[in-house]
């Protein structure tokens, strides 16, 4: 196959539309919908790994579409009734199959490549200074999967030339992808065996933690499975006998068998911590992860002020360090707190965009009233904790009135909580100084033990009655 033949195929076939559909569909989702992929530290333009994971997550829709486009392309010879004429030419069948297969593969790879390029440019123009190489296998396997799916669709349509083949293949792969799509934590409700089958899907779970990536076992297992799918598709595309079509099934069977031997069964073995990204970068008692090292100067400066204020309030019981939280948790699960260190999670609403005095206040809040359930866009939470933290910070900084750490919100539940917070603030500040200090100490001890469902009763003094 030469460049001239490939160019003719690209100009006169449906192949370019397949790549355009993947590109345009993904960009439409990312840019026209204000979704969770724009928010938090694991947003699709925040870091390289999260960008690669987000672009793959929507292949649950575009992978079946690529298979369907390939099947439509594969019906071209039967629709034009040229099958017998082409089979009678002396040119080898595999060379005849290489031109349309190569055109479709190039179009799909180019469409997905441009999508990754758009995301990569935005990440490069952002504040991050961390450039890992671990995101490349995530995107390369995705491109391989699209190519394999497209060529497989072509081969099946060549072997089963019916107008029902493209919609049947597309719907079949769509249902398979949706069934195999993992939960947001990478698990599958059906258990361990289903978790292993989940990895056969080209789509990944929605990124929820900045430090999570796919293990090398997943990359290798998926690559073997997809290479088998690609081999079967090309074999069906070039087969001219029944025996050839029967033998064409072997590559996908072998690839699937090898993949199931390699793919991990447990979600925690599939979605693992990127150790290079999680490596600590420290400035004195302040440590953040390498992936967030660009925020270290500001955090170190504000931590000095926050730790000083905490020592004035808590004395020897005050935390002496600040560190970024890197512990993996299930969604909605409580995190382990430490009395010796202030935990920082840049995915939380208080820390996400905080700079200057707002960052200082957020650090003091986590030191005086640490929250067990993080407050972010993926897990919610934080509405009962933020008013309590606001009271603790305003008291520690001797504010004349309660200063909310976040927007109060307009719903009835939020308004009621903040009304209770205003009342608790008045009751706290009207108590004797020794009583005020005792209530804040009790609040901190209760929050550290994760046993306080609502800390307003502690600061108001009602819990002691």
Short mmCIF file of N, CA, C and O in Angstrom, two decimals, residues 214-297:
data_model
loop_
_atom_site.label_atom_id
_atom_site.label_comp_id
_atom_site.label_asym_id
_atom_site.label_seq_id
_atom_site.Cartn_x
_atom_site.Cartn_y
_atom_site.Cartn_z
N UNK A 214 -3.40 3.84 36.04
CA UNK A 214 -3.56 2.43 35.71
C UNK A 214 -2.23 1.70 35.87
O UNK A 214 -1.16 2.25 35.54
N UNK A 215 -2.28 0.47 36.36
CA UNK A 215 -1.07 -0.31 36.55
C UNK A 215 -0.56 -0.84 35.21
O UNK A 215 -1.29 -0.90 34.22
N UNK A 216 0.71 -1.26 35.21
CA UNK A 216 1.30 -1.80 33.99
C UNK A 216 0.67 -3.13 33.60
O UNK A 216 0.64 -3.49 32.42
N UNK A 217 0.14 -3.87 34.58
CA UNK A 217 -0.56 -5.12 34.25
C UNK A 217 -1.80 -4.83 33.42
O UNK A 217 -2.14 -5.60 32.50
N UNK A 218 -2.48 -3.73 33.71
CA UNK A 218 -3.66 -3.34 32.92
C UNK A 218 -3.25 -2.96 31.51
O UNK A 218 -3.87 -3.38 30.52
N UNK A 219 -2.19 -2.17 31.38
CA UNK A 219 -1.73 -1.77 30.05
C UNK A 219 -1.38 -2.99 29.20
O UNK A 219 -1.79 -3.09 28.04
N UNK A 220 -0.60 -3.91 29.79
CA UNK A 220 -0.16 -5.09 29.04
C UNK A 220 -1.33 -6.00 28.69
O UNK A 220 -1.47 -6.45 27.54
N UNK A 221 -2.21 -6.27 29.66
CA UNK A 221 -3.35 -7.14 29.39
C UNK A 221 -4.29 -6.56 28.34
O UNK A 221 -4.74 -7.28 27.43
N UNK A 222 -4.58 -5.26 28.44
CA UNK A 222 -5.46 -4.64 27.45
C UNK A 222 -4.81 -4.62 26.07
O UNK A 222 -5.49 -4.81 25.06
N UNK A 223 -3.51 -4.36 26.02
CA UNK A 223 -2.84 -4.34 24.72
C UNK A 223 -2.90 -5.70 24.04
O UNK A 223 -3.14 -5.80 22.82
N UNK A 224 -2.70 -6.78 24.80
CA UNK A 224 -2.77 -8.13 24.21
C UNK A 224 -4.18 -8.45 23.70
O UNK A 224 -4.35 -9.00 22.60
N UNK A 225 -5.20 -8.08 24.49
CA UNK A 225 -6.58 -8.31 24.09
C UNK A 225 -6.93 -7.53 22.83
O UNK A 225 -7.54 -8.05 21.90
N UNK A 226 -6.50 -6.28 22.77
CA UNK A 226 -6.82 -5.44 21.62
C UNK A 226 -6.03 -5.84 20.38
O UNK A 226 -6.54 -5.75 19.26
N UNK A 227 -4.80 -6.29 20.56
CA UNK A 227 -4.04 -6.80 19.42
C UNK A 227 -4.69 -8.05 18.85
O UNK A 227 -4.72 -8.25 17.62
N UNK A 228 -5.23 -8.89 19.74
CA UNK A 228 -5.96 -10.06 19.26
C UNK A 228 -7.21 -9.66 18.49
O UNK A 228 -7.53 -10.26 17.45
N UNK A 229 -7.92 -8.65 18.99
CA UNK A 229 -9.11 -8.16 18.30
C UNK A 229 -8.74 -7.59 16.94
O UNK A 229 -9.43 -7.82 15.93
N UNK A 230 -7.64 -6.85 16.89
CA UNK A 230 -7.16 -6.28 15.63
C UNK A 230 -6.77 -7.39 14.66
O UNK A 230 -7.10 -7.32 13.46
N UNK A 231 -6.06 -8.42 15.17
CA UNK A 231 -5.66 -9.52 14.30
C UNK A 231 -6.85 -10.25 13.71
O UNK A 231 -6.86 -10.60 12.52
N UNK A 232 -7.87 -10.49 14.52
CA UNK A 232 -9.06 -11.16 14.02
C UNK A 232 -9.78 -10.30 12.98
O UNK A 232 -10.24 -10.81 11.95
N UNK A 233 -9.86 -9.01 13.25
CA UNK A 233 -10.52 -8.13 12.29
C UNK A 233 -9.82 -8.11 10.95
O UNK A 233 -10.47 -8.21 9.90
N UNK A 234 -8.49 -8.02 10.97
CA UNK A 234 -7.76 -7.99 9.69
C UNK A 234 -7.81 -9.33 8.99
O UNK A 234 -7.88 -9.41 7.76
N UNK A 235 -7.79 -10.42 9.79
CA UNK A 235 -7.88 -11.75 9.18
C UNK A 235 -9.23 -11.95 8.50
O UNK A 235 -9.32 -12.51 7.39
N UNK A 236 -10.31 -11.50 9.14
CA UNK A 236 -11.63 -11.59 8.51
C UNK A 236 -11.72 -10.69 7.29
O UNK A 236 -12.38 -11.04 6.30
N UNK A 237 -11.04 -9.55 7.35
CA UNK A 237 -11.09 -8.61 6.23
C UNK A 237 -10.39 -9.16 5.00
O UNK A 237 -10.80 -8.90 3.86
N UNK A 238 -9.34 -9.97 5.20
CA UNK A 238 -8.56 -10.48 4.08
C UNK A 238 -8.87 -11.94 3.75
O UNK A 238 -8.35 -12.47 2.76
N UNK A 239 -9.73 -12.61 4.54
CA UNK A 239 -10.02 -14.02 4.29
C UNK A 239 -10.91 -14.16 3.06
O UNK A 239 -11.83 -13.38 2.84
N UNK A 240 -10.63 -15.20 2.25
CA UNK A 240 -11.42 -15.46 1.04
C UNK A 240 -12.06 -16.84 1.07
O UNK A 240 -12.83 -17.18 0.16
N UNK A 241 -11.76 -17.63 2.07
CA UNK A 241 -12.34 -18.97 2.18
C UNK A 241 -12.99 -19.14 3.55
O UNK A 241 -12.71 -18.40 4.48
N UNK A 242 -13.87 -20.17 3.63
CA UNK A 242 -14.51 -20.45 4.91
C UNK A 242 -13.49 -20.87 5.96
O UNK A 242 -13.60 -20.51 7.13
N UNK A 243 -12.51 -21.62 5.54
CA UNK A 243 -11.46 -22.06 6.47
C UNK A 243 -10.70 -20.85 7.00
O UNK A 243 -10.37 -20.78 8.19
N UNK A 244 -10.42 -19.89 6.14
CA UNK A 244 -9.72 -18.68 6.56
C UNK A 244 -10.53 -17.89 7.57
O UNK A 244 -9.98 -17.36 8.54
N UNK A 245 -11.84 -17.82 7.33
CA UNK A 245 -12.69 -17.09 8.28
C UNK A 245 -12.76 -17.80 9.62
O UNK A 245 -12.83 -17.16 10.67
N UNK A 246 -12.78 -19.12 9.57
CA UNK A 246 -12.82 -19.89 10.83
C UNK A 246 -11.53 -19.70 11.63
O UNK A 246 -11.55 -19.52 12.85
N UNK A 247 -10.39 -19.73 10.94
CA UNK A 247 -9.10 -19.54 11.62
C UNK A 247 -8.90 -18.12 12.10
O UNK A 247 -8.07 -17.87 12.99
N UNK A 248 -9.65 -17.18 11.53
CA UNK A 248 -9.49 -15.78 11.92
C UNK A 248 -9.89 -15.53 13.37
O UNK A 248 -9.52 -14.51 13.96
N UNK A 249 -10.65 -16.44 13.95
CA UNK A 249 -11.09 -16.27 15.33
C UNK A 249 -9.94 -16.50 16.32
O UNK A 249 -9.97 -16.03 17.45
N UNK A 250 -8.89 -17.21 15.89
CA UNK A 250 -7.81 -17.58 16.80
C UNK A 250 -7.12 -16.38 17.47
O UNK A 250 -6.85 -16.41 18.68
N UNK A 251 -6.77 -15.31 16.74
CA UNK A 251 -6.07 -14.19 17.41
C UNK A 251 -6.82 -13.60 18.58
O UNK A 251 -6.24 -13.35 19.65
N UNK A 252 -8.12 -13.37 18.43
CA UNK A 252 -8.86 -12.76 19.53
C UNK A 252 -9.02 -13.72 20.69
O UNK A 252 -9.00 -13.30 21.87
N UNK A 253 -9.13 -15.03 20.41
CA UNK A 253 -9.23 -16.02 21.48
C UNK A 253 -7.93 -16.07 22.27
O UNK A 253 -7.92 -16.07 23.51
N UNK A 254 -6.81 -16.11 21.55
CA UNK A 254 -5.50 -16.14 22.21
C UNK A 254 -5.26 -14.85 22.99
O UNK A 254 -4.80 -14.87 24.14
N UNK A 255 -5.57 -13.71 22.37
CA UNK A 255 -5.39 -12.43 23.06
C UNK A 255 -6.24 -12.33 24.31
O UNK A 255 -5.78 -11.82 25.34
N UNK A 256 -7.48 -12.80 24.22
CA UNK A 256 -8.37 -12.75 25.39
C UNK A 256 -7.85 -13.66 26.50
O UNK A 256 -7.86 -13.28 27.68
N UNK A 257 -7.39 -14.84 26.14
CA UNK A 257 -6.88 -15.78 27.15
C UNK A 257 -5.66 -15.20 27.86
O UNK A 257 -5.54 -15.26 29.10
N UNK A 258 -4.73 -14.63 27.09
CA UNK A 258 -3.54 -14.04 27.71
C UNK A 258 -3.91 -12.84 28.58
O UNK A 258 -3.33 -12.63 29.65
N UNK A 259 -4.87 -12.05 28.10
CA UNK A 259 -5.27 -10.86 28.87
C UNK A 259 -5.86 -11.25 30.21
O UNK A 259 -5.55 -10.63 31.24
N UNK A 260 -6.71 -12.28 30.23
CA UNK A 260 -7.33 -12.69 31.48
C UNK A 260 -6.32 -13.27 32.46
O UNK A 260 -6.54 -13.26 33.68
N UNK A 261 -5.21 -13.77 31.95
CA UNK A 261 -4.14 -14.26 32.83
C UNK A 261 -3.36 -13.10 33.46
O UNK A 261 -2.80 -13.24 34.54
N UNK A 262 -3.32 -11.97 32.77
CA UNK A 262 -2.49 -10.85 33.21
C UNK A 262 -3.28 -9.78 33.94
O UNK A 262 -2.81 -9.21 34.93
N UNK A 263 -4.50 -9.51 33.48
CA UNK A 263 -5.29 -8.42 34.07
C UNK A 263 -5.57 -8.69 35.55
O UNK A 263 -5.99 -9.79 35.91
N UNK A 264 -5.36 -7.71 36.41
CA UNK A 264 -5.63 -7.90 37.85
C UNK A 264 -7.12 -7.98 38.13
O UNK A 264 -7.94 -7.36 37.44
N UNK A 265 -7.47 -8.75 39.14
CA UNK A 265 -8.88 -8.92 39.48
C UNK A 265 -9.38 -7.89 40.45
O UNK A 265 -10.57 -7.56 40.45
N UNK A 266 -8.53 -7.36 41.33
CA UNK A 266 -8.96 -6.40 42.35
C UNK A 266 -8.80 -4.98 41.83
O UNK A 266 -7.79 -4.66 41.19
N UNK A 267 -9.77 -4.11 42.10
CA UNK A 267 -9.67 -2.72 41.64
C UNK A 267 -8.42 -2.02 42.15
O UNK A 267 -7.82 -1.21 41.44
N UNK A 268 -8.00 -2.33 43.39
CA UNK A 268 -6.82 -1.68 43.95
C UNK A 268 -5.53 -2.11 43.25
O UNK A 268 -4.50 -1.47 43.42
N UNK A 269 -5.58 -3.23 42.51
CA UNK A 269 -4.43 -3.64 41.72
C UNK A 269 -4.49 -3.08 40.30
O UNK A 269 -3.50 -3.15 39.57
N UNK A 270 -5.65 -2.59 39.92
CA UNK A 270 -5.81 -1.99 38.59
C UNK A 270 -5.56 -0.49 38.64
O UNK A 270 -4.81 0.06 37.83
N UNK A 271 -6.20 0.18 39.60
CA UNK A 271 -6.01 1.62 39.79
C UNK A 271 -5.08 1.80 40.98
O UNK A 271 -5.46 1.57 42.12
N UNK A 272 -3.84 2.20 40.70
CA UNK A 272 -2.81 2.26 41.72
C UNK A 272 -2.31 3.69 41.87
O UNK A 272 -2.54 4.56 41.02
N UNK A 273 -1.61 3.92 42.96
CA UNK A 273 -1.04 5.25 43.21
C UNK A 273 0.20 5.43 42.34
O UNK A 273 1.07 4.55 42.29
N UNK A 274 0.28 6.57 41.69
CA UNK A 274 1.47 6.94 40.94
C UNK A 274 2.52 7.38 41.96
O UNK A 274 2.49 8.49 42.48
N UNK A 275 3.47 6.49 42.25
CA UNK A 275 4.43 6.76 43.33
C UNK A 275 5.30 7.97 43.03
O UNK A 275 5.69 8.70 43.95
N UNK A 276 5.63 8.18 41.78
CA UNK A 276 6.44 9.34 41.44
C UNK A 276 5.66 10.64 41.70
O UNK A 276 6.21 11.61 42.20
N UNK A 277 4.38 10.63 41.36
CA UNK A 277 3.56 11.81 41.58
C UNK A 277 3.31 12.06 43.06
O UNK A 277 3.18 13.20 43.51
N UNK A 278 3.23 10.97 43.85
CA UNK A 278 2.92 11.09 45.27
C UNK A 278 4.16 11.33 46.13
O UNK A 278 4.03 11.52 47.34
N UNK A 279 5.34 11.34 45.55
CA UNK A 279 6.56 11.55 46.32
C UNK A 279 6.52 12.91 47.02
O UNK A 279 6.14 13.91 46.41
N UNK A 280 6.89 12.97 48.30
CA UNK A 280 6.80 14.24 49.03
C UNK A 280 7.89 15.23 48.63
O UNK A 280 9.04 14.87 48.40
N UNK A 281 7.47 16.48 48.54
CA UNK A 281 8.39 17.60 48.32
C UNK A 281 8.18 18.55 49.49
O UNK A 281 7.06 19.04 49.70
N UNK A 282 9.22 18.81 50.27
CA UNK A 282 9.05 19.49 51.55
C UNK A 282 9.83 20.80 51.61
O UNK A 282 10.86 20.97 50.95
N UNK A 283 9.31 21.69 52.43
CA UNK A 283 10.00 22.92 52.81
C UNK A 283 9.82 23.06 54.32
O UNK A 283 8.80 23.57 54.78
N UNK A 284 10.79 22.55 55.08
CA UNK A 284 10.65 22.53 56.53
C UNK A 284 9.58 21.54 56.95
O UNK A 284 9.56 20.40 56.50
N UNK A 285 8.64 21.98 57.79
CA UNK A 285 7.58 21.07 58.26
C UNK A 285 6.41 20.93 57.29
O UNK A 285 5.42 20.29 57.61
N UNK A 286 6.52 21.52 56.12
CA UNK A 286 5.43 21.53 55.15
C UNK A 286 5.79 20.62 53.97
O UNK A 286 6.84 20.80 53.35
N UNK A 287 4.93 19.64 53.69
CA UNK A 287 5.18 18.70 52.59
C UNK A 287 3.95 18.59 51.71
O UNK A 287 2.82 18.45 52.21
N UNK A 288 4.17 18.64 50.41
CA UNK A 288 3.12 18.38 49.43
C UNK A 288 3.64 17.32 48.47
O UNK A 288 4.82 16.95 48.50
N UNK A 289 2.77 16.82 47.63
CA UNK A 289 3.20 15.82 46.65
C UNK A 289 3.94 16.49 45.50
O UNK A 289 3.79 17.69 45.25
N UNK A 290 4.70 15.68 44.79
CA UNK A 290 5.47 16.22 43.67
C UNK A 290 4.56 16.80 42.59
O UNK A 290 4.89 17.79 41.95
N UNK A 291 3.41 16.18 42.40
CA UNK A 291 2.50 16.67 41.37
C UNK A 291 1.96 18.05 41.70
O UNK A 291 1.57 18.81 40.82
N UNK A 292 1.94 18.41 42.99
CA UNK A 292 1.48 19.74 43.42
C UNK A 292 2.62 20.61 43.94
O UNK A 292 2.39 21.54 44.71
N UNK A 293 3.83 20.30 43.51
CA UNK A 293 4.99 21.04 44.01
C UNK A 293 4.95 22.53 43.65
O UNK A 293 5.58 23.35 44.32
N UNK A 294 4.20 22.88 42.61
CA UNK A 294 4.11 24.29 42.24
C UNK A 294 3.38 25.12 43.30
O UNK A 294 3.52 26.35 43.34
N UNK A 295 2.64 24.46 44.19
CA UNK A 295 1.91 25.16 45.24
C UNK A 295 2.68 25.23 46.55
O UNK A 295 2.21 25.84 47.52
N UNK A 296 3.84 24.58 46.61
CA UNK A 296 4.60 24.53 47.86
C UNK A 296 5.02 25.90 48.38
O UNK A 296 4.87 26.14 49.59
N UNK A 297 5.55 26.82 47.58
CA UNK A 297 5.96 28.12 48.15
C UNK A 297 4.84 28.85 48.86
O UNK A 297 5.03 29.36 49.98
#
